[in-house]
CSV table of C-alpha atoms in Angstrom, one decimal:
chain,number,residue,atom,x,y,z
A,1,MET,CA,-130.1,-116.5,56.9
A,2,SER,CA,-132.1,-116.6,53.7
A,3,PHE,CA,-135.8,-117.3,53.1
A,4,LYS,CA,-138.4,-117.1,50.3
A,5,VAL,CA,-141.0,-114.4,50.3
A,6,ALA,CA,-144.2,-114.5,48.1
A,7,ILE,CA,-146.8,-111.9,47.3
A,8,ALA,CA,-150.3,-112.9,46.3
A,9,GLN,CA,-151.3,-110.2,43.8
A,10,ILE,CA,-155.0,-111.0,43.7
A,11,ASN,CA,-158.4,-109.6,42.8
A,12,PRO,CA,-160.7,-110.1,45.8
A,13,ARG,CA,-164.5,-109.9,45.7
A,14,LEU,CA,-166.0,-106.9,47.4
A,15,GLY,CA,-167.8,-107.8,50.6
A,16,ASP,CA,-167.5,-111.6,50.1
A,17,LEU,CA,-165.6,-113.1,53.0
A,18,LYS,CA,-166.4,-116.7,52.0
A,19,ALA,CA,-165.0,-116.3,48.4
A,20,ASN,CA,-162.0,-114.4,49.6
A,21,PHE,CA,-161.2,-116.9,52.3
A,22,SER,CA,-161.2,-119.6,49.6
A,23,LEU,CA,-158.8,-117.4,47.6
A,24,TYR,CA,-156.5,-117.2,50.6
A,25,GLU,CA,-156.5,-120.9,51.0
A,26,GLU,CA,-155.6,-121.4,47.3
A,27,LYS,CA,-152.7,-118.9,47.5
A,28,ILE,CA,-151.4,-120.3,50.8
A,29,HIS,CA,-151.3,-123.8,49.2
A,30,GLN,CA,-149.6,-122.3,46.1
A,31,ALA,CA,-147.0,-120.7,48.4
A,32,GLY,CA,-146.4,-124.1,50.0
A,33,LYS,CA,-145.8,-125.6,46.6
A,34,GLU,CA,-143.4,-122.8,45.7
A,35,LYS,CA,-141.6,-123.5,49.0
A,36,ALA,CA,-142.2,-119.9,50.1
A,37,ASP,CA,-141.6,-119.2,53.8
A,38,LEU,CA,-143.6,-116.0,54.1
A,39,LEU,CA,-146.6,-114.8,52.1
A,40,LEU,CA,-148.0,-111.2,51.8
A,41,PHE,CA,-151.6,-110.5,50.9
A,42,PRO,CA,-152.7,-107.0,49.8
A,43,GLU,CA,-154.6,-104.5,51.9
A,44,LEU,CA,-158.2,-105.5,52.8
A,45,SER,CA,-157.9,-108.4,50.5
A,46,LEU,CA,-160.1,-110.6,52.7
A,47,THR,CA,-163.0,-108.1,52.2
A,48,GLY,CA,-162.4,-105.9,49.2
A,49,TYR,CA,-161.5,-102.2,49.5
A,50,PHE,CA,-164.4,-99.9,48.8
A,51,LEU,CA,-166.6,-101.3,51.5
A,52,ARG,CA,-168.2,-98.2,52.8
A,53,ASP,CA,-171.4,-99.2,54.8
A,54,MET,CA,-170.4,-102.9,54.5
A,55,VAL,CA,-167.5,-102.4,57.0
A,56,PRO,CA,-169.5,-103.7,60.1
A,57,ASN,CA,-170.8,-106.7,58.1
A,58,VAL,CA,-167.4,-108.0,57.2
A,59,ALA,CA,-165.4,-107.0,60.4
A,60,LEU,CA,-163.8,-109.8,62.4
A,61,LYS,CA,-162.8,-109.9,66.0
A,62,LEU,CA,-159.5,-111.5,66.7
A,63,ALA,CA,-161.2,-114.2,68.7
A,64,SER,CA,-163.5,-115.2,65.8
A,65,ARG,CA,-163.6,-118.6,64.3
A,66,GLU,CA,-162.5,-117.1,60.9
A,67,ILE,CA,-159.4,-115.7,62.5
A,68,ALA,CA,-158.7,-119.1,64.1
A,69,ALA,CA,-159.1,-120.8,60.7
A,70,LEU,CA,-156.5,-118.3,59.2
A,71,ALA,CA,-154.1,-119.0,62.1
A,72,LYS,CA,-154.4,-122.7,61.4
A,73,LEU,CA,-153.4,-122.1,57.8
A,74,SER,CA,-150.2,-120.4,59.0
A,75,ARG,CA,-148.8,-123.8,60.0
A,76,GLU,CA,-148.2,-124.3,56.3
A,77,VAL,CA,-146.7,-120.9,55.6
A,78,SER,CA,-146.4,-117.6,57.6
A,79,PHE,CA,-148.5,-114.9,56.1
A,80,VAL,CA,-149.9,-111.3,56.4
A,81,ALA,CA,-153.7,-111.0,56.0
A,82,GLY,CA,-155.5,-107.7,55.1
A,83,LEU,CA,-158.9,-107.4,56.8
A,84,VAL,CA,-161.3,-105.3,58.9
A,85,GLU,CA,-160.7,-105.9,62.6
A,86,GLU,CA,-163.4,-105.2,65.1
A,87,SER,CA,-162.2,-104.2,68.6
A,88,SER,CA,-163.9,-105.1,71.9
A,89,ASP,CA,-165.4,-101.6,72.0
A,90,TYR,CA,-166.9,-101.9,68.5
A,91,ARG,CA,-164.4,-99.8,66.6
A,92,PHE,CA,-163.4,-100.9,63.1
A,93,TYR,CA,-159.8,-100.9,61.8
A,94,ASN,CA,-158.2,-101.3,58.5
A,95,ALA,CA,-155.8,-104.0,59.8
A,96,ALA,CA,-153.0,-106.3,58.7
A,97,VAL,CA,-152.5,-109.5,60.8
A,98,TYR,CA,-149.3,-111.5,60.8
A,99,PHE,CA,-149.8,-115.2,61.4
A,100,GLU,CA,-147.0,-117.6,62.2
A,101,ALA,CA,-146.9,-121.2,63.3
A,102,GLY,CA,-150.6,-121.3,64.0
A,103,GLU,CA,-150.8,-118.1,66.0
A,104,ILE,CA,-151.3,-114.3,65.7
A,105,ARG,CA,-147.9,-112.7,66.2
A,106,HIS,CA,-148.6,-109.1,65.3
A,107,VAL,CA,-151.5,-106.8,64.4
A,108,HIS,CA,-151.0,-103.4,62.7
A,109,ARG,CA,-153.9,-101.0,62.5
A,110,LYS,CA,-153.6,-98.5,59.7
A,111,VAL,CA,-152.5,-95.1,61.1
A,112,TYR,CA,-153.0,-92.8,58.1
A,113,LEU,CA,-156.4,-93.1,56.6
A,114,PRO,CA,-156.6,-91.3,53.3
A,115,THR,CA,-159.7,-89.1,53.0
A,116,TYR,CA,-159.3,-87.2,49.8
A,117,GLY,CA,-160.1,-87.6,46.1
A,118,MET,CA,-161.6,-91.1,45.7
A,119,PHE,CA,-160.6,-92.2,49.3
A,120,ASP,CA,-163.0,-92.0,52.2
A,121,GLU,CA,-161.4,-94.2,54.9
A,122,GLN,CA,-161.9,-91.9,57.9
A,123,ARG,CA,-165.6,-92.0,57.4
A,124,TYR,CA,-165.6,-95.8,58.2
A,125,PHE,CA,-162.5,-96.7,60.0
A,126,ALA,CA,-160.9,-95.8,63.3
A,127,ARG,CA,-157.2,-94.8,63.2
A,128,GLY,CA,-154.4,-96.9,64.6
A,129,ASP,CA,-152.2,-95.2,67.1
A,130,ARG,CA,-148.8,-97.0,67.0
A,131,ILE,CA,-145.9,-98.1,64.8
A,132,ARG,CA,-144.2,-101.2,66.1
A,133,ALA,CA,-141.5,-103.6,64.7
A,134,PHE,CA,-142.0,-107.2,65.8
A,135,ASP,CA,-139.9,-110.3,66.1
A,136,SER,CA,-140.5,-113.2,63.7
A,137,LYS,CA,-138.6,-116.4,62.8
A,138,PHE,CA,-137.3,-114.4,59.8
A,139,GLY,CA,-135.9,-111.6,61.9
A,140,ARG,CA,-137.4,-108.3,63.0
A,141,MET,CA,-140.0,-106.7,60.7
A,142,ALA,CA,-142.7,-104.0,60.6
A,143,ILE,CA,-146.0,-103.8,58.8
A,144,LEU,CA,-147.2,-100.5,57.3
A,145,ILE,CA,-150.4,-100.4,55.3
A,146,CYS,CA,-150.4,-98.4,52.0
A,147,GLU,CA,-150.9,-94.7,52.9
A,148,ASP,CA,-148.8,-95.3,56.1
A,149,LEU,CA,-145.7,-95.6,53.9
A,150,TRP,CA,-146.4,-92.3,52.2
A,151,HIS,CA,-145.4,-90.6,55.5
A,152,PRO,CA,-141.6,-90.8,56.0
A,153,SER,CA,-142.0,-90.9,59.8
A,154,THR,CA,-143.4,-94.4,59.7
A,155,ALA,CA,-140.5,-95.9,57.9
A,156,TYR,CA,-138.1,-94.0,60.1
A,157,LEU,CA,-139.8,-95.3,63.2
A,158,ALA,CA,-139.7,-98.9,61.9
A,159,PHE,CA,-136.0,-98.4,61.1
A,160,LEU,CA,-135.3,-97.1,64.7
A,161,ASP,CA,-137.3,-100.0,66.2
A,162,GLY,CA,-134.9,-102.5,64.6
A,163,ALA,CA,-136.9,-103.6,61.5
A,164,LEU,CA,-134.9,-105.4,58.8
A,165,ALA,CA,-137.9,-105.5,56.5
A,166,ILE,CA,-141.0,-103.5,55.9
A,167,LEU,CA,-144.1,-105.4,54.7
A,168,CYS,CA,-146.5,-103.1,53.0
A,169,PRO,CA,-150.0,-104.5,52.0
A,170,SER,CA,-151.6,-102.0,49.6
A,171,ALA,CA,-154.7,-101.3,47.6
A,172,SER,CA,-153.3,-98.6,45.3
A,173,PRO,CA,-155.5,-97.5,42.4
A,174,LEU,CA,-154.5,-96.6,38.9
A,175,ARG,CA,-154.1,-92.8,38.5
A,176,GLY,CA,-152.6,-90.8,35.7
A,177,LEU,CA,-151.6,-92.4,32.4
A,178,THR,CA,-148.7,-91.0,30.4
A,179,GLU,CA,-148.3,-92.1,26.8
A,180,GLY,CA,-145.3,-94.3,26.2
A,181,GLN,CA,-145.0,-95.4,29.8
A,182,SER,CA,-145.5,-99.1,30.9
A,183,GLN,CA,-147.2,-98.1,34.1
A,184,ASP,CA,-149.4,-95.2,35.4
A,185,ASP,CA,-148.1,-92.2,37.4
A,186,ASN,CA,-149.2,-93.7,40.8
A,187,ALA,CA,-147.2,-96.9,40.1
A,188,ARG,CA,-144.1,-94.9,39.2
A,189,TYR,CA,-144.3,-92.9,42.4
A,190,TRP,CA,-144.7,-96.0,44.6
A,191,GLU,CA,-141.7,-97.6,42.9
A,192,LEU,CA,-139.6,-94.5,43.6
A,193,LEU,CA,-140.8,-94.4,47.2
A,194,ASN,CA,-140.1,-98.1,47.8
A,195,ARG,CA,-136.6,-97.8,46.4
A,196,VAL,CA,-135.8,-94.7,48.4
A,197,TYR,CA,-136.9,-96.2,51.7
A,198,ALA,CA,-135.1,-99.5,51.1
A,199,GLU,CA,-131.8,-97.9,50.2
A,200,THR,CA,-132.0,-95.0,52.8
A,201,PHE,CA,-132.8,-97.2,55.7
A,202,GLY,CA,-130.9,-100.3,54.6
A,203,LEU,CA,-133.9,-102.7,54.8
A,204,PHE,CA,-136.0,-104.9,52.6
A,205,VAL,CA,-139.3,-103.6,51.3
A,206,VAL,CA,-142.0,-106.1,50.4
A,207,TYR,CA,-144.8,-104.2,48.6
A,208,GLY,CA,-148.0,-106.2,47.9
A,209,ASN,CA,-150.6,-104.4,45.8
A,210,ARG,CA,-153.9,-105.8,44.6
A,211,THR,CA,-155.4,-105.8,41.1
A,212,GLY,CA,-158.9,-105.8,39.5
A,213,PHE,CA,-161.7,-103.3,39.6
A,214,GLU,CA,-164.2,-102.0,42.2
A,215,ASP,CA,-166.8,-99.3,41.6
A,216,GLY,CA,-165.1,-98.5,38.3
A,217,VAL,CA,-161.7,-98.0,40.0
A,218,GLY,CA,-158.8,-100.1,38.8
A,219,PHE,CA,-155.8,-101.3,40.9
A,220,TRP,CA,-152.4,-101.5,39.1
A,221,GLY,CA,-150.8,-104.5,40.8
A,222,GLY,CA,-147.0,-104.2,40.2
A,223,SER,CA,-146.0,-105.8,43.6
A,224,GLU,CA,-142.3,-105.9,44.3
A,225,ILE,CA,-139.6,-107.0,46.6
A,226,LEU,CA,-136.5,-104.8,47.1
A,227,ASP,CA,-133.2,-105.4,48.9
A,228,PRO,CA,-131.5,-102.9,51.3
A,229,PHE,CA,-129.5,-101.5,48.3
A,230,GLY,CA,-132.7,-100.5,46.6
A,231,GLN,CA,-132.3,-103.3,44.0
A,232,ARG,CA,-135.3,-105.2,42.8
A,233,ILE,CA,-135.4,-108.9,43.8
A,234,ALA,CA,-138.8,-109.7,42.2
A,235,LYS,CA,-141.5,-107.8,40.4
A,236,GLY,CA,-145.2,-108.5,39.6
A,237,GLY,CA,-146.9,-107.6,36.4
A,238,TYR,CA,-149.1,-104.5,36.0
A,239,TYR,CA,-152.9,-104.6,35.9
A,240,GLY,CA,-153.4,-108.3,36.3
A,241,GLU,CA,-153.2,-111.1,38.9
A,242,ASP,CA,-149.7,-112.5,39.7
A,243,PHE,CA,-147.8,-114.5,42.2
A,244,VAL,CA,-144.4,-113.0,43.0
A,245,VAL,CA,-141.6,-115.0,44.6
A,246,GLY,CA,-138.2,-113.7,45.7
A,247,GLU,CA,-135.3,-114.8,48.0
A,248,MET,CA,-134.3,-112.5,50.9
A,249,ALA,CA,-130.9,-112.9,52.5
A,250,LEU,CA,-130.4,-111.0,55.7
A,251,GLU,CA,-126.7,-110.8,55.0
A,252,THR,CA,-127.6,-108.1,52.5
A,253,ALA,CA,-128.9,-105.9,55.2
A,254,ARG,CA,-125.6,-106.5,57.2
A,255,ARG,CA,-123.5,-105.5,54.2
A,256,LYS,CA,-125.6,-102.3,53.5
A,257,ARG,CA,-125.5,-101.2,57.2
A,258,THR,CA,-121.8,-101.9,57.5
A,259,ALA,CA,-121.1,-99.7,54.4
A,260,ALA,CA,-123.6,-97.0,55.5
A,261,PRO,CA,-124.0,-97.1,59.3
A,262,LEU,CA,-126.9,-94.6,59.6
A,263,LEU,CA,-128.6,-96.5,62.4
A,264,ARG,CA,-125.4,-96.5,64.4
A,265,ASP,CA,-125.0,-92.7,64.0
A,266,GLU,CA,-128.6,-91.7,64.4
A,267,ASP,CA,-129.0,-89.2,67.2
A,268,LEU,CA,-132.4,-90.2,68.8
A,269,ASP,CA,-132.2,-87.5,71.5
A,270,LEU,CA,-131.7,-84.8,68.9
A,271,THR,CA,-134.8,-86.0,67.0
A,272,ILE,CA,-136.9,-86.2,70.1
A,273,ASN,CA,-135.9,-82.7,71.3
A,274,GLU,CA,-136.6,-81.1,67.9
A,275,LEU,CA,-140.0,-82.8,67.6
A,276,MET,CA,-140.9,-81.6,71.1
A,277,ARG,CA,-139.9,-78.1,70.1
A,278,ILE,CA,-141.9,-78.2,66.9
A,279,ARG,CA,-144.9,-79.6,68.7
A,280,GLU,CA,-144.9,-76.7,71.1
A,281,ARG,CA,-144.4,-74.1,68.3
A,282,PRO,CA,-147.5,-71.8,68.1
A,283,SER,CA,-149.7,-72.6,65.2
A,284,GLU,CA,-150.9,-70.0,62.7
A,285,LEU,CA,-154.3,-70.1,64.4
A,286,LYS,CA,-152.7,-69.4,67.8
A,287,ARG,CA,-150.7,-66.5,66.4
A,288,VAL,CA,-153.9,-65.0,65.0
A,289,GLU,CA,-155.7,-65.6,68.3
A,290,GLY,CA,-152.9,-63.8,70.1
A,291,LEU,CA,-153.7,-60.6,68.2
A,292,LYS,CA,-157.3,-60.6,69.6
A,293,GLY,CA,-157.8,-57.7,71.9
A,294,LEU,CA,-155.7,-55.4,69.7
A,295,ARG,CA,-157.1,-52.5,67.7
A,296,VAL,CA,-155.3,-51.1,64.6
A,297,THR,CA,-155.7,-47.3,64.4
A,298,GLY,CA,-154.0,-46.7,61.1
A,299,LYS,CA,-151.7,-44.1,62.6
A,300,LYS,CA,-148.0,-44.2,62.8
A,301,GLY,CA,-146.6,-45.6,66.0
A,302,SER,CA,-146.0,-48.9,67.6
A,303,LYS,CA,-146.1,-51.9,65.2
A,304,VAL,CA,-147.4,-55.4,65.3
A,305,LYS,CA,-145.9,-57.9,62.8
A,306,GLY,CA,-148.2,-58.0,59.8
A,307,PHE,CA,-149.6,-54.5,60.5
A,308,LYS,CA,-146.7,-52.3,59.3
A,309,GLY,CA,-147.0,-48.6,60.0
A,310,SER,CA,-150.1,-48.9,62.2
A,311,ARG,CA,-150.7,-47.8,65.8
A,312,VAL,CA,-152.0,-50.7,68.0
A,313,ARG,CA,-154.1,-50.1,71.1
A,314,LYS,CA,-155.6,-52.4,73.6
A,315,LYS,CA,-159.4,-52.6,73.4
A,316,ARG,CA,-161.3,-51.3,76.4
């Protein structure tokens, strides 16, 4: 089975749902003209990224008329939308919604919310609590949003759950310019990461990054599609808008996994057992707390690890 995948590398307007919805319509129609079967939009591209206190104002419930309008557009082409989802208990999630044949087929809520440097997501968003692959008419896929994919466990879980492709909507900023390089340091790291995951797990990686500026921060674009051998199928330009189209053939995944049957040989019980062991391992804090109630005398005698040559007595 082969199908065409497109990435809309766009520059959304911050906090302007109406303008961004129009941009979605334009790119969905463009995907139809290009005869694409699946379209990936970047992270939070329906709202803009640095929303801060605007988050509640642009959030959408899955039963809203805006979501219904997006679902209707998916009769033309299946697509992944990046938006703020409001739950029934009024929590707000950085979410990616997969629409197919006029319906919502899958929702992924971002699990790892970066809160360091220029990022402040945990201040405004609730964390997702699951990684799931899902079935589509193109085969089994998983969605991981930007920072999610920086954690190897997420790609590993998608791989174990049967995903043949990872769709990654992103809002990755430009960081670190090196003279003589065509892209910034952040872009080079992402490209390495995408290739390693694709080749290691024998799956397609569709990485859709945005472009433009918000609050003085630039986004580097550079969207790409990689096959299960880590080879690039299609590549978007850096630092500007683009529309990337590439053909994905599932037979490629079959060939890769036949040559390197890692999924067949993976020992899931071993992984679970070792993770359980690590989870129960005392933390540094617990080890320190375990020394409470002990008094170091400074004399030779019995020893406690970390207090070499000291006599230790119980406090009374």
